[in-house]
Amino acid sequence: MSSRRLITPSERSKLDPFVVATGDASPRDQRDLMERPFFSLAKTKRTRPIHYQAGDVCVEVYAVPEHGMATIWDADVLIWAASQIVEAENLGLKTSRFLRFTPYQLLTAVGRQTGAREYKLLKRALTRLQATVIRTSIRQGEHWRRHQFSWINEWEECARRDGRVEGMEFVLPDWFYRGVIDRSLVLTIDPAYFGLTGGIERWLYRVARKHAGRQPKGWLFEFAHLHEKSGSLAKPADFAFDLRRVAARQPLPGYRLSVERRECRELLRILPAKSFTAPVDGAVNQLGTSGVRTIGTPGVPVSGFRECRPQLTFWPETAIPGLNLESNLESNCCSGAARLADNAEVDCRWPQKPRTGA
């Protein structure tokens, strides 16, 4: 008697697709991903796991040896997805964890080229995002202590016979999606972030945006604390050297860095520059023109008044009907205690016995 194989249906068959057709969207990042070590900061393959513990917060990240851990450059995919979801909800459109899009939309939004090499790198990034396993206690309920997931549950590409990719689909994990539809857990970031080439630079900008924000006195971190938060494999001395080098070059958009020393401790102060990113969903009452009577738009439509037309032609269902009435109220909470207005007088020593991926 032959045994029958049990075939598990795709998760996409249970979800309504969110067809990305909203045009440009302001880059937005998820707060939890900005604050804790979820990604490798190196361009070389990393297989050594990350183990991070700070109070009740636990983050563990595991990589598959074949593909390696998802990198902070791979996280651009998640930033783009979060940006599109928030933008669509601002327009009253229904969203989903199941995204349909063209690679061109994603690549251009994160400042990448659109050649064959970039398409191949995008597919590798999606593979690492799916293969990386995260286990965390962040945003868990009273009786639930750990949540395990991958950054992408599944993905697929739609291609012509000649191999040209015309469309892609992927499914985001519920943990990430809940953290995006809860507006208190999302921050805008400067589009110039995508131009940062170094892993530490990218990670440090996200830390700066999350902690320093636009506070006049900024935020102060001990070097050892930053090393723990980064999950970096670098030795503390090498990591400190990299921080000093970044501070000397001042590459972070909207922020200035300075190194301070107190007794035997070395600290990094992050201060907002004059130009900084506005908070997410902040109302704009008027458009400043700095003495200019009119704003020239020679043949270019003003983006704020541009009609949002569908951009996809590969799928027939290019319209997204209805309002999103399914936002999860249970996710309306921030993890951790409220941050201080200024931590300059706070003891910057890291809590005892932290663990990190080495």
CSV table of C-alpha atoms in Angstrom, one decimal:
chain,number,residue,atom,x,y,z
A,1,MET,CA,0.0,0.0,0.0
A,2,SER,CA,1.6,3.3,-1.1
A,3,SER,CA,1.8,6.0,1.4
A,4,ARG,CA,0.3,9.4,0.5
A,5,ARG,CA,2.5,12.4,0.9
A,6,LEU,CA,1.1,15.3,3.0
A,7,ILE,CA,1.5,18.5,1.2
A,8,THR,CA,1.3,21.7,3.3
A,9,PRO,CA,-0.4,24.5,1.5
A,10,SER,CA,1.5,27.7,0.9
A,11,GLU,CA,0.9,30.5,3.4
A,12,ARG,CA,0.2,32.8,0.5
A,13,SER,CA,-2.9,30.9,-0.3
A,14,LYS,CA,-4.4,32.0,3.1
A,15,LEU,CA,-3.5,35.7,2.7
A,16,ASP,CA,-4.9,38.5,0.6
A,17,PRO,CA,-2.0,39.9,-1.5
A,18,PHE,CA,-0.8,43.5,-0.9
A,19,VAL,CA,0.1,44.7,-4.4
A,20,VAL,CA,2.7,47.4,-4.0
A,21,ALA,CA,1.4,50.2,-6.2
A,22,THR,CA,1.7,53.3,-4.1
A,23,GLY,CA,4.7,54.9,-5.8
A,24,ASP,CA,7.4,56.6,-3.7
A,25,ALA,CA,7.2,56.1,0.1
A,26,SER,CA,9.3,57.8,2.8
A,27,PRO,CA,11.8,55.3,4.2
A,28,ARG,CA,10.6,53.9,7.6
A,29,ASP,CA,12.4,51.6,10.0
A,30,GLN,CA,11.1,49.4,12.8
A,31,ARG,CA,12.2,50.5,16.2
A,32,ASP,CA,13.1,47.0,17.6
A,33,LEU,CA,15.4,46.3,14.6
A,34,MET,CA,17.1,49.7,15.1
A,35,GLU,CA,18.0,49.1,18.7
A,36,ARG,CA,19.1,45.4,19.0
A,37,PRO,CA,21.6,43.2,17.1
A,38,PHE,CA,19.5,41.3,14.6
A,39,PHE,CA,21.9,41.4,11.6
A,40,SER,CA,25.5,40.8,10.7
A,41,LEU,CA,27.5,44.0,10.1
A,42,ALA,CA,30.0,42.2,7.9
A,43,LYS,CA,29.9,41.7,4.1
A,44,THR,CA,31.6,38.3,4.6
A,45,LYS,CA,29.5,35.3,5.4
A,46,ARG,CA,28.7,35.0,9.1
A,47,THR,CA,27.6,31.7,10.6
A,48,ARG,CA,28.4,32.3,14.3
A,49,PRO,CA,25.1,33.1,16.1
A,50,ILE,CA,24.2,36.3,18.0
A,51,HIS,CA,23.2,35.9,21.7
A,52,TYR,CA,22.1,39.2,23.3
A,53,GLN,CA,20.6,39.7,26.7
A,54,ALA,CA,19.6,43.0,28.3
A,55,GLY,CA,17.3,42.6,31.3
A,56,ASP,CA,14.2,40.8,30.2
A,57,VAL,CA,15.0,41.3,26.5
A,58,CYS,CA,16.6,38.4,24.7
A,59,VAL,CA,17.7,38.2,21.1
A,60,GLU,CA,19.2,35.1,19.4
A,61,VAL,CA,20.0,35.0,15.7
A,62,TYR,CA,21.1,31.8,14.0
A,63,ALA,CA,22.5,31.3,10.5
A,64,VAL,CA,22.4,28.4,8.1
A,65,PRO,CA,26.0,27.6,7.1
A,66,GLU,CA,25.1,27.4,3.4
A,67,HIS,CA,23.8,31.0,3.1
A,68,GLY,CA,25.1,32.8,6.2
A,69,MET,CA,23.3,35.3,8.4
A,70,ALA,CA,21.2,38.1,7.0
A,71,THR,CA,23.2,41.3,6.8
A,72,ILE,CA,22.4,44.9,7.6
A,73,TRP,CA,22.3,45.5,3.8
A,74,ASP,CA,19.7,42.7,3.5
A,75,ALA,CA,17.6,44.6,6.0
A,76,ASP,CA,17.0,47.2,3.3
A,77,VAL,CA,14.3,44.8,2.1
A,78,LEU,CA,12.5,45.0,5.4
A,79,ILE,CA,12.9,48.8,5.5
A,80,TRP,CA,11.3,49.0,2.1
A,81,ALA,CA,8.5,46.7,3.1
A,82,ALA,CA,7.8,48.7,6.2
A,83,SER,CA,7.8,51.9,4.2
A,84,GLN,CA,5.3,50.6,1.7
A,85,ILE,CA,3.0,49.2,4.3
A,86,VAL,CA,2.9,52.5,6.3
A,87,GLU,CA,2.5,54.6,3.1
A,88,ALA,CA,-0.4,52.4,1.9
A,89,GLU,CA,-2.2,52.6,5.2
A,90,ASN,CA,-1.8,56.4,5.1
A,91,LEU,CA,-3.7,56.3,1.8
A,92,GLY,CA,-6.4,54.2,3.3
A,93,LEU,CA,-5.4,51.0,1.5
A,94,LYS,CA,-5.6,47.5,3.0
A,95,THR,CA,-2.2,45.9,3.5
A,96,SER,CA,-1.0,42.3,4.2
A,97,ARG,CA,2.0,40.3,5.1
A,98,PHE,CA,1.9,38.9,1.6
A,99,LEU,CA,3.6,41.5,-0.7
A,100,ARG,CA,3.6,41.5,-4.5
A,101,PHE,CA,6.0,43.8,-6.3
A,102,THR,CA,8.5,44.3,-9.1
A,103,PRO,CA,12.2,44.0,-8.3
A,104,TYR,CA,12.6,47.4,-10.0
A,105,GLN,CA,10.4,49.0,-7.4
A,106,LEU,CA,12.4,47.7,-4.5
A,107,LEU,CA,15.9,48.3,-5.9
A,108,THR,CA,15.3,51.9,-7.0
A,109,ALA,CA,13.7,52.7,-3.6
A,110,VAL,CA,16.8,51.6,-1.7
A,111,GLY,CA,19.2,53.3,-4.0
A,112,ARG,CA,20.4,50.2,-5.9
A,113,GLN,CA,21.1,49.8,-9.6
A,114,THR,CA,18.7,47.6,-11.7
A,115,GLY,CA,21.1,45.5,-13.7
A,116,ALA,CA,21.4,41.7,-13.8
A,117,ARG,CA,23.9,41.7,-11.0
A,118,GLU,CA,21.7,43.6,-8.6
A,119,TYR,CA,18.8,41.3,-9.4
A,120,LYS,CA,21.0,38.3,-8.5
A,121,LEU,CA,22.1,40.0,-5.3
A,122,LEU,CA,18.5,40.7,-4.3
A,123,LYS,CA,17.6,37.0,-4.6
A,124,ARG,CA,20.6,36.1,-2.5
A,125,ALA,CA,19.4,38.7,0.1
A,126,LEU,CA,15.9,37.1,0.1
A,127,THR,CA,17.5,33.7,0.6
A,128,ARG,CA,19.5,34.9,3.6
A,129,LEU,CA,16.5,36.6,5.1
A,130,GLN,CA,14.5,33.4,4.8
A,131,ALA,CA,17.3,31.2,6.1
A,132,THR,CA,18.1,33.3,9.2
A,133,VAL,CA,16.3,32.3,12.3
A,134,ILE,CA,15.4,34.7,15.1
A,135,ARG,CA,14.3,33.9,18.6
A,136,THR,CA,13.3,36.8,20.8
A,137,SER,CA,11.3,37.8,23.9
A,138,ILE,CA,10.6,41.3,22.5
A,139,ARG,CA,6.9,42.2,22.4
A,140,GLN,CA,5.7,39.0,24.0
A,141,GLY,CA,2.6,38.6,26.1
A,142,GLU,CA,2.4,37.8,29.8
A,143,HIS,CA,2.5,34.0,29.3
A,144,TRP,CA,4.6,33.9,26.1
A,145,ARG,CA,8.4,34.1,26.5
A,146,ARG,CA,9.9,33.4,23.1
A,147,HIS,CA,8.9,34.0,19.5
A,148,GLN,CA,10.8,32.2,16.7
A,149,PHE,CA,10.6,33.2,13.1
A,150,SER,CA,12.6,34.1,9.9
A,151,TRP,CA,12.6,37.5,8.3
A,152,ILE,CA,10.8,36.1,5.3
A,153,ASN,CA,8.5,33.1,5.5
A,154,GLU,CA,8.6,32.3,1.8
A,155,TRP,CA,9.3,34.1,-1.5
A,156,GLU,CA,8.9,33.4,-5.2
A,157,GLU,CA,9.9,35.1,-8.4
A,158,CYS,CA,7.8,35.3,-11.6
A,159,ALA,CA,9.9,35.2,-14.7
A,160,ARG,CA,9.5,35.1,-18.5
A,161,ARG,CA,10.8,32.2,-20.6
A,162,ASP,CA,14.0,34.2,-21.3
A,163,GLY,CA,14.7,34.3,-17.5
A,164,ARG,CA,13.8,38.0,-17.0
A,165,VAL,CA,12.2,38.5,-13.7
A,166,GLU,CA,9.0,40.6,-13.9
A,167,GLY,CA,7.6,40.2,-10.4
A,168,MET,CA,8.3,38.9,-6.9
A,169,GLU,CA,6.2,37.8,-3.9
A,170,PHE,CA,7.2,37.2,-0.3
A,171,VAL,CA,5.5,36.8,3.0
A,172,LEU,CA,6.6,38.7,6.1
A,173,PRO,CA,6.5,37.2,9.6
A,174,ASP,CA,3.7,38.2,11.8
A,175,TRP,CA,6.1,39.5,14.5
A,176,PHE,CA,7.6,42.1,12.0
A,177,TYR,CA,4.2,43.0,10.5
A,178,ARG,CA,2.7,43.8,13.8
A,179,GLY,CA,5.6,46.0,14.7
A,180,VAL,CA,5.0,48.0,11.5
A,181,ILE,CA,1.2,48.5,11.7
A,182,ASP,CA,1.7,49.8,15.2
A,183,ARG,CA,2.8,53.4,14.4
A,184,SER,CA,4.5,53.9,17.8
A,185,LEU,CA,7.0,51.3,16.7
A,186,VAL,CA,8.0,52.9,13.4
A,187,LEU,CA,10.4,55.8,12.7
A,188,THR,CA,11.2,57.6,9.5
A,189,ILE,CA,14.8,57.5,8.4
A,190,ASP,CA,16.9,59.7,6.1
A,191,PRO,CA,17.0,58.4,2.5
A,192,ALA,CA,20.7,59.1,2.6
A,193,TYR,CA,21.0,56.1,4.9
A,194,PHE,CA,21.0,53.8,1.8
A,195,GLY,CA,24.1,55.5,0.6
A,196,LEU,CA,26.1,54.4,3.7
A,197,THR,CA,28.5,51.7,2.7
A,198,GLY,CA,29.9,50.5,6.0
A,199,GLY,CA,28.1,48.0,8.2
A,200,ILE,CA,29.0,49.9,11.4
A,201,GLU,CA,28.0,53.2,9.8
A,202,ARG,CA,24.6,51.8,8.9
A,203,TRP,CA,24.0,50.2,12.3
A,204,LEU,CA,25.2,53.4,14.1
A,205,TYR,CA,22.8,55.6,12.1
A,206,ARG,CA,19.9,53.4,13.2
A,207,VAL,CA,21.0,53.6,16.8
A,208,ALA,CA,21.3,57.3,16.5
A,209,ARG,CA,17.9,57.7,15.0
A,210,LYS,CA,16.3,55.5,17.6
A,211,HIS,CA,18.0,57.0,20.7
A,212,ALA,CA,19.2,60.5,20.0
A,213,GLY,CA,16.3,61.4,17.7
A,214,ARG,CA,16.1,65.3,17.7
A,215,GLN,CA,17.0,65.8,21.4
A,216,PRO,CA,19.2,68.9,21.7
A,217,LYS,CA,21.7,67.1,24.0
A,218,GLY,CA,21.7,63.9,22.0
A,219,TRP,CA,22.6,60.6,23.5
A,220,LEU,CA,25.7,59.2,25.2
A,221,PHE,CA,27.0,55.6,24.9
A,222,GLU,CA,29.9,53.9,26.4
A,223,PHE,CA,32.0,52.1,23.7
A,224,ALA,CA,31.6,48.8,25.5
A,225,HIS,CA,27.9,49.3,25.6
A,226,LEU,CA,27.8,49.9,21.8
A,227,HIS,CA,29.9,46.8,21.2
A,228,GLU,CA,27.4,44.7,23.1
A,229,LYS,CA,24.4,46.2,21.2
A,230,SER,CA,26.0,45.7,17.8
A,231,GLY,CA,26.5,41.9,18.1
A,232,SER,CA,29.8,42.5,16.2
A,233,LEU,CA,32.4,39.8,15.9
A,234,ALA,CA,35.2,42.4,16.1
A,235,LYS,CA,37.3,42.5,19.2
A,236,PRO,CA,36.4,45.4,21.5
A,237,ALA,CA,39.7,47.2,20.7
A,238,ASP,CA,39.1,46.9,16.9
A,239,PHE,CA,35.4,47.9,17.3
A,240,ALA,CA,36.5,51.0,19.3
A,241,PHE,CA,39.0,51.9,16.6
A,242,ASP,CA,36.2,51.7,14.0
A,243,LEU,CA,34.0,54.0,16.1
A,244,ARG,CA,36.7,56.6,16.3
A,245,ARG,CA,37.3,56.4,12.6
A,246,VAL,CA,33.5,56.9,11.9
A,247,ALA,CA,33.4,59.8,14.3
A,248,ALA,CA,36.4,61.4,12.5
A,249,ARG,CA,34.6,61.1,9.1
A,250,GLN,CA,31.1,62.2,10.3
A,251,PRO,CA,29.2,60.2,7.7
A,252,LEU,CA,25.9,59.9,9.4
A,253,PRO,CA,23.1,62.0,7.8
A,254,GLY,CA,21.5,64.4,10.3
A,255,TYR,CA,23.9,63.5,13.2
A,256,ARG,CA,27.2,64.6,14.6
A,257,LEU,CA,29.5,62.3,16.5
A,258,SER,CA,32.1,63.1,19.2
A,259,VAL,CA,34.3,60.9,21.3
A,260,GLU,CA,34.5,61.8,25.1
A,261,ARG,CA,36.6,60.3,27.8
A,262,ARG,CA,35.7,60.0,31.5
A,263,GLU,CA,38.3,58.4,33.7
A,264,CYS,CA,39.1,55.0,32.0
A,265,ARG,CA,35.9,55.0,29.9
A,266,GLU,CA,35.6,56.0,26.3
A,267,LEU,CA,32.2,57.3,25.2
A,268,LEU,CA,30.5,58.3,22.0
A,269,ARG,CA,28.1,61.3,22.0
A,270,ILE,CA,25.5,61.4,19.2
A,271,LEU,CA,24.0,64.9,18.6
A,272,PRO,CA,21.4,65.8,16.0
A,273,ALA,CA,22.5,68.2,13.3
A,274,LYS,CA,20.5,71.1,12.1
A,275,SER,CA,18.7,69.1,9.5
A,276,PHE,CA,17.0,65.9,10.7
A,277,THR,CA,14.3,63.6,9.7
A,278,ALA,CA,10.7,64.5,10.9
A,279,PRO,CA,8.9,62.0,13.1
A,280,VAL,CA,6.7,59.5,11.4
A,281,ASP,CA,3.3,60.7,10.4
A,282,GLY,CA,4.1,64.2,11.6
A,283,ALA,CA,1.6,66.7,10.2
A,284,VAL,CA,3.1,69.3,7.8
A,285,ASN,CA,1.1,72.5,8.0
A,286,GLN,CA,2.9,74.4,5.3
A,287,LEU,CA,5.9,74.2,2.9
A,288,GLY,CA,8.7,76.5,3.8
A,289,THR,CA,10.4,78.3,0.9
A,290,SER,CA,13.1,80.4,2.6
A,291,GLY,CA,12.2,83.6,0.9
A,292,VAL,CA,11.5,82.1,-2.5
A,293,ARG,CA,8.1,83.2,-3.8
A,294,THR,CA,7.3,80.1,-5.8
A,295,ILE,CA,8.6,76.6,-6.1
A,296,GLY,CA,9.7,75.7,-9.6
A,297,THR,CA,8.3,72.5,-11.0
A,298,PRO,CA,9.3,72.6,-14.7
A,299,GLY,CA,7.2,69.8,-16.1
A,300,VAL,CA,7.5,67.7,-12.9
A,301,PRO,CA,4.3,67.0,-10.9
A,302,VAL,CA,4.5,67.8,-7.2
A,303,SER,CA,4.8,64.5,-5.4
A,304,GLY,CA,2.4,65.5,-2.7
A,305,PHE,CA,-0.4,65.8,-5.3
A,306,ARG,CA,0.6,63.0,-7.6
A,307,GLU,CA,-2.0,60.5,-8.4
A,308,CYS,CA,-1.2,57.0,-7.1
A,309,ARG,CA,-1.6,54.8,-10.1
A,310,PRO,CA,-1.0,51.1,-10.2
A,311,GLN,CA,2.6,50.3,-11.3
A,312,LEU,CA,2.3,46.5,-11.8
A,313,THR,CA,1.2,44.9,-15.0
A,314,PHE,CA,2.3,41.4,-14.4
A,315,TRP,CA,-0.7,40.7,-12.1
A,316,PRO,CA,-4.3,41.5,-13.1
A,317,GLU,CA,-5.3,42.6,-9.6
A,318,THR,CA,-3.4,45.8,-9.4
A,319,ALA,CA,-6.0,47.7,-7.3
A,320,ILE,CA,-6.1,47.4,-3.5
A,321,PRO,CA,-9.7,47.9,-2.4
A,322,GLY,CA,-11.0,48.9,1.0
A,323,LEU,CA,-9.7,50.3,4.2
A,324,ASN,CA,-7.5,48.3,6.5
A,325,LEU,CA,-9.8,47.5,9.5
A,326,GLU,CA,-7.7,44.6,10.8
A,327,SER,CA,-4.9,46.4,12.6
A,328,ASN,CA,-3.9,44.4,15.6
A,329,LEU,CA,-4.6,46.4,18.8
A,330,GLU,CA,-2.6,43.9,20.9
A,331,SER,CA,0.6,45.2,19.4
A,332,ASN,CA,0.0,48.8,20.6
A,333,CYS,CA,2.8,48.7,23.1
A,334,CYS,CA,6.5,49.7,23.2
A,335,SER,CA,9.0,47.3,24.5
A,336,GLY,CA,11.2,48.5,27.4
A,337,ALA,CA,11.0,51.5,29.6
A,338,ALA,CA,10.5,55.0,28.2
A,339,ARG,CA,13.7,56.6,27.2
A,340,LEU,CA,15.2,59.6,29.0
A,341,ALA,CA,15.2,63.1,27.6
A,342,ASP,CA,18.9,63.2,28.0
A,343,ASN,CA,21.2,60.5,29.4
A,344,ALA,CA,24.3,62.6,29.8
A,345,GLU,CA,24.2,62.2,33.6
A,346,VAL,CA,23.3,58.6,33.5
A,347,ASP,CA,25.9,56.0,34.4
A,348,CYS,CA,26.8,54.6,31.0
A,349,ARG,CA,28.1,51.3,32.3
A,350,TRP,CA,26.3,48.3,30.7
A,351,PRO,CA,24.3,46.0,33.0
A,352,GLN,CA,26.1,43.1,34.5
A,353,LYS,CA,26.7,39.9,32.6
A,354,PRO,CA,25.3,40.8,29.2
A,355,ARG,CA,25.7,38.3,26.4
A,356,THR,CA,26.4,39.0,22.8
A,357,GLY,CA,27.2,37.2,19.6
A,358,ALA,CA,31.0,37.2,19.5
